[in-house]
């Protein structure tokens, strides 16, 4: 995200409004949350950003849906840009995953993730070997390999794409002599959800 686009998100008003509607005092909420009354007041007045566990506690105590707290945030970010040098990366037994999209969505029906996957020669993915809910789509950018899906094998070469239900066990093996690189899309998001 460009520096000029960065905004501080304020949800203190929503917390204060929910507390007042429940006729709870700052002291009562602070005691239940295990924090100081002063901290709750500062959060409500947007003077400090709470730690995630504190925010989750407050939302639970006040019976607030997290989507309600962050709906404005989602509306303020209709476009997300991830520059090449800002991609989150994940290594999983020699396999490199580079995140291409922000997988956060308050609409689980449309939640997805996409990444570039790099598989060294002779290596294979492990994550889908038991299957999982959702669908996957891949586009081979470089190299060649095979997709093992249930009891079938599919040959994949540069430029090929493949789409499948992720419910069956599956994995990709690099059968070539160069790293296999592919763009992969998974719904719902699996790997970069934290």
mmCIF file with all atom_site columns, C-alpha atoms in Angstrom:
data_model
loop_
_atom_site.group_PDB
_atom_site.id
_atom_site.type_symbol
_atom_site.label_atom_id
_atom_site.label_alt_id
_atom_site.label_comp_id
_atom_site.label_asym_id
_atom_site.label_entity_id
_atom_site.label_seq_id
_atom_site.pdbx_PDB_ins_code
_atom_site.Cartn_x
_atom_site.Cartn_y
_atom_site.Cartn_z
_atom_site.occupancy
_atom_site.B_iso_or_equiv
_atom_site.pdbx_formal_charge
_atom_site.auth_seq_id
_atom_site.auth_comp_id
_atom_site.auth_asym_id
_atom_site.auth_atom_id
_atom_site.pdbx_PDB_model_num
ATOM 1   C CA . UNK A 1 1   ? 0.000   0.000   0.000   1.00 0.00 ? 1   UNK A CA 1
ATOM 2   C CA . UNK A 1 2   ? 1.301   3.464   -0.868  1.00 0.00 ? 2   UNK A CA 1
ATOM 3   C CA . UNK A 1 3   ? 2.329   5.657   2.076   1.00 0.00 ? 3   UNK A CA 1
ATOM 4   C CA . UNK A 1 4   ? -0.278  8.272   1.181   1.00 0.00 ? 4   UNK A CA 1
ATOM 5   C CA . UNK A 1 5   ? -3.037  5.627   1.292   1.00 0.00 ? 5   UNK A CA 1
ATOM 6   C CA . UNK A 1 6   ? -2.313  4.466   4.845   1.00 0.00 ? 6   UNK A CA 1
ATOM 7   C CA . UNK A 1 7   ? -5.094  5.352   7.257   1.00 0.00 ? 7   UNK A CA 1
ATOM 8   C CA . UNK A 1 8   ? -5.570  4.749   10.944  1.00 0.00 ? 8   UNK A CA 1
ATOM 9   C CA . UNK A 1 9   ? -8.717  2.759   11.552  1.00 0.00 ? 9   UNK A CA 1
ATOM 10  C CA . UNK A 1 10  ? -10.945 3.857   14.435  1.00 0.00 ? 10  UNK A CA 1
ATOM 11  C CA . UNK A 1 11  ? -13.486 1.538   16.036  1.00 0.00 ? 11  UNK A CA 1
ATOM 12  C CA . UNK A 1 12  ? -13.542 3.021   19.551  1.00 0.00 ? 12  UNK A CA 1
ATOM 13  C CA . UNK A 1 13  ? -16.917 4.665   18.948  1.00 0.00 ? 13  UNK A CA 1
ATOM 14  C CA . UNK A 1 14  ? -18.484 1.284   18.153  1.00 0.00 ? 14  UNK A CA 1
ATOM 15  C CA . UNK A 1 15  ? -17.074 -0.224  21.344  1.00 0.00 ? 15  UNK A CA 1
ATOM 16  C CA . UNK A 1 16  ? -18.263 2.698   23.451  1.00 0.00 ? 16  UNK A CA 1
ATOM 17  C CA . UNK A 1 17  ? -21.714 2.630   21.851  1.00 0.00 ? 17  UNK A CA 1
ATOM 18  C CA . UNK A 1 18  ? -22.065 -1.127  22.485  1.00 0.00 ? 18  UNK A CA 1
ATOM 19  C CA . UNK A 1 19  ? -20.928 -0.722  26.117  1.00 0.00 ? 19  UNK A CA 1
ATOM 20  C CA . UNK A 1 20  ? -23.418 2.085   26.750  1.00 0.00 ? 20  UNK A CA 1
ATOM 21  C CA . UNK A 1 21  ? -26.264 0.139   25.130  1.00 0.00 ? 21  UNK A CA 1
ATOM 22  C CA . UNK A 1 22  ? -25.515 -2.744  27.488  1.00 0.00 ? 22  UNK A CA 1
ATOM 23  C CA . UNK A 1 23  ? -25.496 -0.259  30.429  1.00 0.00 ? 23  UNK A CA 1
ATOM 24  C CA . UNK A 1 24  ? -21.989 -1.375  31.431  1.00 0.00 ? 24  UNK A CA 1
ATOM 25  C CA . UNK A 1 25  ? -19.436 0.875   33.091  1.00 0.00 ? 25  UNK A CA 1
ATOM 26  C CA . UNK A 1 26  ? -15.831 1.237   31.952  1.00 0.00 ? 26  UNK A CA 1
ATOM 27  C CA . UNK A 1 27  ? -14.816 -0.391  35.228  1.00 0.00 ? 27  UNK A CA 1
ATOM 28  C CA . UNK A 1 28  ? -17.046 -3.448  34.681  1.00 0.00 ? 28  UNK A CA 1
ATOM 29  C CA . UNK A 1 29  ? -15.793 -4.004  31.120  1.00 0.00 ? 29  UNK A CA 1
ATOM 30  C CA . UNK A 1 30  ? -12.164 -3.503  32.156  1.00 0.00 ? 30  UNK A CA 1
ATOM 31  C CA . UNK A 1 31  ? -12.512 -6.029  34.981  1.00 0.00 ? 31  UNK A CA 1
ATOM 32  C CA . UNK A 1 32  ? -14.030 -8.675  32.687  1.00 0.00 ? 32  UNK A CA 1
ATOM 33  C CA . UNK A 1 33  ? -11.353 -8.032  30.050  1.00 0.00 ? 33  UNK A CA 1
ATOM 34  C CA . UNK A 1 34  ? -8.518  -8.146  32.596  1.00 0.00 ? 34  UNK A CA 1
ATOM 35  C CA . UNK A 1 35  ? -7.214  -4.705  31.626  1.00 0.00 ? 35  UNK A CA 1
ATOM 36  C CA . UNK A 1 36  ? -7.229  -1.273  33.224  1.00 0.00 ? 36  UNK A CA 1
ATOM 37  C CA . UNK A 1 37  ? -10.204 1.076   33.094  1.00 0.00 ? 37  UNK A CA 1
ATOM 38  C CA . UNK A 1 38  ? -7.848  3.685   31.641  1.00 0.00 ? 38  UNK A CA 1
ATOM 39  C CA . UNK A 1 39  ? -6.919  1.391   28.745  1.00 0.00 ? 39  UNK A CA 1
ATOM 40  C CA . UNK A 1 40  ? -10.571 0.734   27.844  1.00 0.00 ? 40  UNK A CA 1
ATOM 41  C CA . UNK A 1 41  ? -11.222 4.488   27.899  1.00 0.00 ? 41  UNK A CA 1
ATOM 42  C CA . UNK A 1 42  ? -8.219  5.166   25.651  1.00 0.00 ? 42  UNK A CA 1
ATOM 43  C CA . UNK A 1 43  ? -9.377  2.469   23.201  1.00 0.00 ? 43  UNK A CA 1
ATOM 44  C CA . UNK A 1 44  ? -12.896 3.928   23.123  1.00 0.00 ? 44  UNK A CA 1
ATOM 45  C CA . UNK A 1 45  ? -11.463 7.375   22.392  1.00 0.00 ? 45  UNK A CA 1
ATOM 46  C CA . UNK A 1 46  ? -9.133  5.993   19.667  1.00 0.00 ? 46  UNK A CA 1
ATOM 47  C CA . UNK A 1 47  ? -6.023  7.066   21.568  1.00 0.00 ? 47  UNK A CA 1
ATOM 48  C CA . UNK A 1 48  ? -4.445  3.592   21.503  1.00 0.00 ? 48  UNK A CA 1
ATOM 49  C CA . UNK A 1 49  ? -4.811  0.517   19.331  1.00 0.00 ? 49  UNK A CA 1
ATOM 50  C CA . UNK A 1 50  ? -5.497  -2.572  21.427  1.00 0.00 ? 50  UNK A CA 1
ATOM 51  C CA . UNK A 1 51  ? -3.594  -5.836  21.192  1.00 0.00 ? 51  UNK A CA 1
ATOM 52  C CA . UNK A 1 52  ? -5.607  -8.392  19.211  1.00 0.00 ? 52  UNK A CA 1
ATOM 53  C CA . UNK A 1 53  ? -6.364  -10.517 22.301  1.00 0.00 ? 53  UNK A CA 1
ATOM 54  C CA . UNK A 1 54  ? -7.657  -7.437  24.141  1.00 0.00 ? 54  UNK A CA 1
ATOM 55  C CA . UNK A 1 55  ? -9.840  -6.503  21.162  1.00 0.00 ? 55  UNK A CA 1
ATOM 56  C CA . UNK A 1 56  ? -11.214 -10.053 20.946  1.00 0.00 ? 56  UNK A CA 1
ATOM 57  C CA . UNK A 1 57  ? -11.996 -10.003 24.685  1.00 0.00 ? 57  UNK A CA 1
ATOM 58  C CA . UNK A 1 58  ? -13.778 -6.672  24.427  1.00 0.00 ? 58  UNK A CA 1
ATOM 59  C CA . UNK A 1 59  ? -15.792 -7.820  21.413  1.00 0.00 ? 59  UNK A CA 1
ATOM 60  C CA . UNK A 1 60  ? -16.801 -10.978 23.269  1.00 0.00 ? 60  UNK A CA 1
ATOM 61  C CA . UNK A 1 61  ? -17.748 -9.124  26.475  1.00 0.00 ? 61  UNK A CA 1
ATOM 62  C CA . UNK A 1 62  ? -19.812 -6.580  24.522  1.00 0.00 ? 62  UNK A CA 1
ATOM 63  C CA . UNK A 1 63  ? -21.254 -9.244  22.202  1.00 0.00 ? 63  UNK A CA 1
ATOM 64  C CA . UNK A 1 64  ? -19.953 -7.463  19.087  1.00 0.00 ? 64  UNK A CA 1
ATOM 65  C CA . UNK A 1 65  ? -19.480 -9.242  15.789  1.00 0.00 ? 65  UNK A CA 1
ATOM 66  C CA . UNK A 1 66  ? -15.937 -8.645  14.474  1.00 0.00 ? 66  UNK A CA 1
ATOM 67  C CA . UNK A 1 67  ? -17.298 -8.058  10.963  1.00 0.00 ? 67  UNK A CA 1
ATOM 68  C CA . UNK A 1 68  ? -19.285 -5.136  12.383  1.00 0.00 ? 68  UNK A CA 1
ATOM 69  C CA . UNK A 1 69  ? -16.122 -3.675  13.910  1.00 0.00 ? 69  UNK A CA 1
ATOM 70  C CA . UNK A 1 70  ? -14.173 -3.909  10.661  1.00 0.00 ? 70  UNK A CA 1
ATOM 71  C CA . UNK A 1 71  ? -16.850 -3.339  8.004   1.00 0.00 ? 71  UNK A CA 1
ATOM 72  C CA . UNK A 1 72  ? -15.711 0.256   7.491   1.00 0.00 ? 72  UNK A CA 1
ATOM 73  C CA . UNK A 1 73  ? -12.129 -0.950  7.085   1.00 0.00 ? 73  UNK A CA 1
ATOM 74  C CA . UNK A 1 74  ? -13.214 -3.329  4.315   1.00 0.00 ? 74  UNK A CA 1
ATOM 75  C CA . UNK A 1 75  ? -15.091 -0.569  2.516   1.00 0.00 ? 75  UNK A CA 1
ATOM 76  C CA . UNK A 1 76  ? -12.096 1.771   2.746   1.00 0.00 ? 76  UNK A CA 1
ATOM 77  C CA . UNK A 1 77  ? -9.844  -0.752  0.999   1.00 0.00 ? 77  UNK A CA 1
ATOM 78  C CA . UNK A 1 78  ? -11.602 -1.743  -2.223  1.00 0.00 ? 78  UNK A CA 1
ATOM 79  C CA . UNK A 1 79  ? -8.208  -2.165  -3.908  1.00 0.00 ? 79  UNK A CA 1
ATOM 80  C CA . UNK A 1 80  ? -5.146  -3.839  -2.424  1.00 0.00 ? 80  UNK A CA 1
ATOM 81  C CA . UNK A 1 81  ? -1.752  -3.688  -4.102  1.00 0.00 ? 81  UNK A CA 1
ATOM 82  C CA . UNK A 1 82  ? 1.013   -6.068  -3.049  1.00 0.00 ? 82  UNK A CA 1
ATOM 83  C CA . UNK A 1 83  ? 4.312   -4.946  -4.537  1.00 0.00 ? 83  UNK A CA 1
ATOM 84  C CA . UNK A 1 84  ? 6.741   -7.667  -5.543  1.00 0.00 ? 84  UNK A CA 1
ATOM 85  C CA . UNK A 1 85  ? 9.132   -6.860  -2.688  1.00 0.00 ? 85  UNK A CA 1
ATOM 86  C CA . UNK A 1 86  ? 6.269   -6.902  -0.136  1.00 0.00 ? 86  UNK A CA 1
ATOM 87  C CA . UNK A 1 87  ? 4.943   -10.404 -0.821  1.00 0.00 ? 87  UNK A CA 1
ATOM 88  C CA . UNK A 1 88  ? 4.588   -12.625 2.220   1.00 0.00 ? 88  UNK A CA 1
ATOM 89  C CA . UNK A 1 89  ? 6.566   -15.824 1.707   1.00 0.00 ? 89  UNK A CA 1
ATOM 90  C CA . UNK A 1 90  ? 6.098   -19.234 3.216   1.00 0.00 ? 90  UNK A CA 1
ATOM 91  C CA . UNK A 1 91  ? 8.507   -22.178 2.979   1.00 0.00 ? 91  UNK A CA 1
ATOM 92  C CA . UNK A 1 92  ? 7.015   -25.642 3.325   1.00 0.00 ? 92  UNK A CA 1
ATOM 93  C CA . UNK A 1 93  ? 9.539   -28.479 2.987   1.00 0.00 ? 93  UNK A CA 1
ATOM 94  C CA . UNK A 1 94  ? 11.555  -26.828 0.136   1.00 0.00 ? 94  UNK A CA 1
ATOM 95  C CA . UNK A 1 95  ? 8.400   -25.478 -1.547  1.00 0.00 ? 95  UNK A CA 1
ATOM 96  C CA . UNK A 1 96  ? 8.183   -21.657 -1.705  1.00 0.00 ? 96  UNK A CA 1
ATOM 97  C CA . UNK A 1 97  ? 4.805   -19.893 -1.671  1.00 0.00 ? 97  UNK A CA 1
ATOM 98  C CA . UNK A 1 98  ? 4.684   -16.141 -2.479  1.00 0.00 ? 98  UNK A CA 1
ATOM 99  C CA . UNK A 1 99  ? 1.367   -14.440 -1.687  1.00 0.00 ? 99  UNK A CA 1
ATOM 100 C CA . UNK A 1 100 ? -0.229  -12.516 -4.586  1.00 0.00 ? 100 UNK A CA 1
ATOM 101 C CA . UNK A 1 101 ? -3.500  -11.415 -2.989  1.00 0.00 ? 101 UNK A CA 1
ATOM 102 C CA . UNK A 1 102 ? -4.761  -10.265 0.365   1.00 0.00 ? 102 UNK A CA 1
ATOM 103 C CA . UNK A 1 103 ? -6.833  -13.259 1.479   1.00 0.00 ? 103 UNK A CA 1
ATOM 104 C CA . UNK A 1 104 ? -8.764  -11.313 4.158   1.00 0.00 ? 104 UNK A CA 1
ATOM 105 C CA . UNK A 1 105 ? -12.471 -11.107 3.380   1.00 0.00 ? 105 UNK A CA 1
ATOM 106 C CA . UNK A 1 106 ? -15.451 -10.549 5.623   1.00 0.00 ? 106 UNK A CA 1
ATOM 107 C CA . UNK A 1 107 ? -17.468 -12.487 3.046   1.00 0.00 ? 107 UNK A CA 1
ATOM 108 C CA . UNK A 1 108 ? -16.408 -16.120 3.441   1.00 0.00 ? 108 UNK A CA 1
ATOM 109 C CA . UNK A 1 109 ? -18.375 -17.117 0.351   1.00 0.00 ? 109 UNK A CA 1
ATOM 110 C CA . UNK A 1 110 ? -15.921 -15.144 -1.801  1.00 0.00 ? 110 UNK A CA 1
ATOM 111 C CA . UNK A 1 111 ? -12.769 -15.693 0.267   1.00 0.00 ? 111 UNK A CA 1
ATOM 112 C CA . UNK A 1 112 ? -9.783  -16.880 -1.790  1.00 0.00 ? 112 UNK A CA 1
ATOM 113 C CA . UNK A 1 113 ? -6.009  -16.709 -1.910  1.00 0.00 ? 113 UNK A CA 1
ATOM 114 C CA . UNK A 1 114 ? -3.507  -16.715 -4.737  1.00 0.00 ? 114 UNK A CA 1
ATOM 115 C CA . UNK A 1 115 ? 0.209   -17.268 -4.780  1.00 0.00 ? 115 UNK A CA 1
ATOM 116 C CA . UNK A 1 116 ? 3.210   -18.168 -6.895  1.00 0.00 ? 116 UNK A CA 1
ATOM 117 C CA . UNK A 1 117 ? 4.421   -21.625 -5.974  1.00 0.00 ? 117 UNK A CA 1
ATOM 118 C CA . UNK A 1 118 ? 8.001   -22.723 -6.718  1.00 0.00 ? 118 UNK A CA 1
ATOM 119 C CA . UNK A 1 119 ? 8.773   -26.453 -6.512  1.00 0.00 ? 119 UNK A CA 1
ATOM 120 C CA . UNK A 1 120 ? 12.415  -27.565 -6.882  1.00 0.00 ? 120 UNK A CA 1
ATOM 121 C CA . UNK A 1 121 ? 13.198  -30.412 -9.293  1.00 0.00 ? 121 UNK A CA 1
ATOM 122 C CA . UNK A 1 122 ? 12.215  -33.765 -7.761  1.00 0.00 ? 122 UNK A CA 1
ATOM 123 C CA . UNK A 1 123 ? 10.125  -32.195 -4.970  1.00 0.00 ? 123 UNK A CA 1
ATOM 124 C CA . UNK A 1 124 ? 6.368   -32.245 -4.448  1.00 0.00 ? 124 UNK A CA 1
ATOM 125 C CA . UNK A 1 125 ? 3.718   -30.420 -2.429  1.00 0.00 ? 125 UNK A CA 1
ATOM 126 C CA . UNK A 1 126 ? 2.292   -32.006 0.709   1.00 0.00 ? 126 UNK A CA 1
ATOM 127 C CA . UNK A 1 127 ? -0.567  -29.793 1.884   1.00 0.00 ? 127 UNK A CA 1
ATOM 128 C CA . UNK A 1 128 ? -3.402  -31.334 -0.153  1.00 0.00 ? 128 UNK A CA 1
ATOM 129 C CA . UNK A 1 129 ? -2.518  -34.980 0.406   1.00 0.00 ? 129 UNK A CA 1
ATOM 130 C CA . UNK A 1 130 ? -5.656  -35.453 2.525   1.00 0.00 ? 130 UNK A CA 1
ATOM 131 C CA . UNK A 1 131 ? -7.882  -33.097 0.528   1.00 0.00 ? 131 UNK A CA 1
ATOM 132 C CA . UNK A 1 132 ? -9.749  -30.082 1.920   1.00 0.00 ? 132 UNK A CA 1
ATOM 133 C CA . UNK A 1 133 ? -12.879 -28.075 1.226   1.00 0.00 ? 133 UNK A CA 1
ATOM 134 C CA . UNK A 1 134 ? -12.975 -25.743 -1.753  1.00 0.00 ? 134 UNK A CA 1
ATOM 135 C CA . UNK A 1 135 ? -11.582 -25.476 -5.259  1.00 0.00 ? 135 UNK A CA 1
ATOM 136 C CA . UNK A 1 136 ? -8.173  -24.842 -6.797  1.00 0.00 ? 136 UNK A CA 1
ATOM 137 C CA . UNK A 1 137 ? -6.905  -23.491 -10.096 1.00 0.00 ? 137 UNK A CA 1
ATOM 138 C CA . UNK A 1 138 ? -3.308  -23.472 -11.285 1.00 0.00 ? 138 UNK A CA 1
ATOM 139 C CA . UNK A 1 139 ? -1.383  -22.055 -14.252 1.00 0.00 ? 139 UNK A CA 1
ATOM 140 C CA . UNK A 1 140 ? 2.078   -23.456 -14.993 1.00 0.00 ? 140 UNK A CA 1
ATOM 141 C CA . UNK A 1 141 ? 4.470   -20.561 -15.612 1.00 0.00 ? 141 UNK A CA 1
ATOM 142 C CA . UNK A 1 142 ? 7.715   -22.549 -15.930 1.00 0.00 ? 142 UNK A CA 1
ATOM 143 C CA . UNK A 1 143 ? 8.765   -26.183 -15.970 1.00 0.00 ? 143 UNK A CA 1
ATOM 144 C CA . UNK A 1 144 ? 6.696   -29.350 -15.992 1.00 0.00 ? 144 UNK A CA 1
ATOM 145 C CA . UNK A 1 145 ? 5.176   -31.741 -13.516 1.00 0.00 ? 145 UNK A CA 1
ATOM 146 C CA . UNK A 1 146 ? 2.265   -33.939 -12.608 1.00 0.00 ? 146 UNK A CA 1
ATOM 147 C CA . UNK A 1 147 ? -0.842  -33.382 -10.560 1.00 0.00 ? 147 UNK A CA 1
ATOM 148 C CA . UNK A 1 148 ? -1.764  -36.507 -8.584  1.00 0.00 ? 148 UNK A CA 1
ATOM 149 C CA . UNK A 1 149 ? -5.494  -36.274 -7.913  1.00 0.00 ? 149 UNK A CA 1
ATOM 150 C CA . UNK A 1 150 ? -7.209  -39.143 -6.092  1.00 0.00 ? 150 UNK A CA 1
ATOM 151 C CA . UNK A 1 151 ? -6.093  -42.178 -8.165  1.00 0.00 ? 151 UNK A CA 1
ATOM 152 C CA . UNK A 1 152 ? -5.340  -40.258 -11.396 1.00 0.00 ? 152 UNK A CA 1
ATOM 153 C CA . UNK A 1 153 ? -2.272  -38.404 -12.708 1.00 0.00 ? 153 UNK A CA 1
ATOM 154 C CA . UNK A 1 154 ? -2.314  -35.366 -14.999 1.00 0.00 ? 154 UNK A CA 1
ATOM 155 C CA . UNK A 1 155 ? 0.740   -34.151 -16.951 1.00 0.00 ? 155 UNK A CA 1
ATOM 156 C CA . UNK A 1 156 ? 1.325   -30.399 -16.739 1.00 0.00 ? 156 UNK A CA 1
ATOM 157 C CA . UNK A 1 157 ? 3.621   -28.286 -18.914 1.00 0.00 ? 157 UNK A CA 1
ATOM 158 C CA . UNK A 1 158 ? 4.428   -24.593 -19.241 1.00 0.00 ? 158 UNK A CA 1
ATOM 159 C CA . UNK A 1 159 ? 1.270   -22.680 -20.207 1.00 0.00 ? 159 UNK A CA 1
ATOM 160 C CA . UNK A 1 160 ? -1.137  -25.407 -19.054 1.00 0.00 ? 160 UNK A CA 1
ATOM 161 C CA . UNK A 1 161 ? -3.873  -24.623 -16.538 1.00 0.00 ? 161 UNK A CA 1
ATOM 162 C CA . UNK A 1 162 ? -5.866  -26.949 -14.328 1.00 0.00 ? 162 UNK A CA 1
ATOM 163 C CA . UNK A 1 163 ? -8.968  -26.577 -12.169 1.00 0.00 ? 163 UNK A CA 1
ATOM 164 C CA . UNK A 1 164 ? -10.333 -29.079 -9.650  1.00 0.00 ? 164 UNK A CA 1
ATOM 165 C CA . UNK A 1 165 ? -12.370 -29.637 -6.520  1.00 0.00 ? 165 UNK A CA 1
ATOM 166 C CA . UNK A 1 166 ? -9.959  -29.829 -3.581  1.00 0.00 ? 166 UNK A CA 1
ATOM 167 C CA . UNK A 1 167 ? -11.991 -32.458 -1.691  1.00 0.00 ? 167 UNK A CA 1
ATOM 168 C CA . UNK A 1 168 ? -9.908  -35.357 -3.049  1.00 0.00 ? 168 UNK A CA 1
ATOM 169 C CA . UNK A 1 169 ? -6.276  -35.944 -2.005  1.00 0.00 ? 169 UNK A CA 1
ATOM 170 C CA . UNK A 1 170 ? -3.943  -34.118 -4.382  1.00 0.00 ? 170 UNK A CA 1
ATOM 171 C CA . UNK A 1 171 ? -0.378  -32.924 -4.814  1.00 0.00 ? 171 UNK A CA 1
ATOM 172 C CA . UNK A 1 172 ? 1.918   -31.532 -7.500  1.00 0.00 ? 172 UNK A CA 1
ATOM 173 C CA . UNK A 1 173 ? 5.281   -33.087 -8.300  1.00 0.00 ? 173 UNK A CA 1
ATOM 174 C CA . UNK A 1 174 ? 8.041   -31.412 -10.297 1.00 0.00 ? 174 UNK A CA 1
ATOM 175 C CA . UNK A 1 175 ? 9.103   -34.025 -12.860 1.00 0.00 ? 175 UNK A CA 1
ATOM 176 C CA . UNK A 1 176 ? 11.417  -31.703 -14.792 1.00 0.00 ? 176 UNK A CA 1
ATOM 177 C CA . UNK A 1 177 ? 15.013  -30.566 -14.323 1.00 0.00 ? 177 UNK A CA 1
ATOM 178 C CA . UNK A 1 178 ? 14.252  -26.903 -13.533 1.00 0.00 ? 178 UNK A CA 1
ATOM 179 C CA . UNK A 1 179 ? 12.128  -25.411 -10.759 1.00 0.00 ? 179 UNK A CA 1
ATOM 180 C CA . UNK A 1 180 ? 8.417   -25.654 -11.485 1.00 0.00 ? 180 UNK A CA 1
ATOM 181 C CA . UNK A 1 181 ? 6.722   -22.259 -11.019 1.00 0.00 ? 181 UNK A CA 1
ATOM 182 C CA . UNK A 1 182 ? 2.963   -21.868 -11.071 1.00 0.00 ? 182 UNK A CA 1
ATOM 183 C CA . UNK A 1 183 ? 0.339   -19.317 -10.158 1.00 0.00 ? 183 UNK A CA 1
ATOM 184 C CA . UNK A 1 184 ? -2.211  -20.938 -7.863  1.00 0.00 ? 184 UNK A CA 1
ATOM 185 C CA . UNK A 1 185 ? -5.658  -19.818 -6.668  1.00 0.00 ? 185 UNK A CA 1
ATOM 186 C CA . UNK A 1 186 ? -7.441  -21.537 -3.762  1.00 0.00 ? 186 UNK A CA 1
ATOM 187 C CA . UNK A 1 187 ? -10.896 -20.902 -2.362  1.00 0.00 ? 187 UNK A CA 1
ATOM 188 C CA . UNK A 1 188 ? -11.531 -20.672 0.498   1.00 0.00 ? 188 UNK A CA 1
ATOM 189 C CA . UNK A 1 189 ? -8.134  -19.360 1.637   1.00 0.00 ? 189 UNK A CA 1
ATOM 190 C CA . UNK A 1 190 ? -5.973  -22.043 3.280   1.00 0.00 ? 190 UNK A CA 1
ATOM 191 C CA . UNK A 1 191 ? -2.310  -21.112 3.528   1.00 0.00 ? 191 UNK A CA 1
ATOM 192 C CA . UNK A 1 192 ? -2.102  -17.363 4.144   1.00 0.00 ? 192 UNK A CA 1
ATOM 193 C CA . UNK A 1 193 ? -5.053  -16.976 6.530   1.00 0.00 ? 193 UNK A CA 1
ATOM 194 C CA . UNK A 1 194 ? -3.059  -15.935 9.588   1.00 0.00 ? 194 UNK A CA 1
#
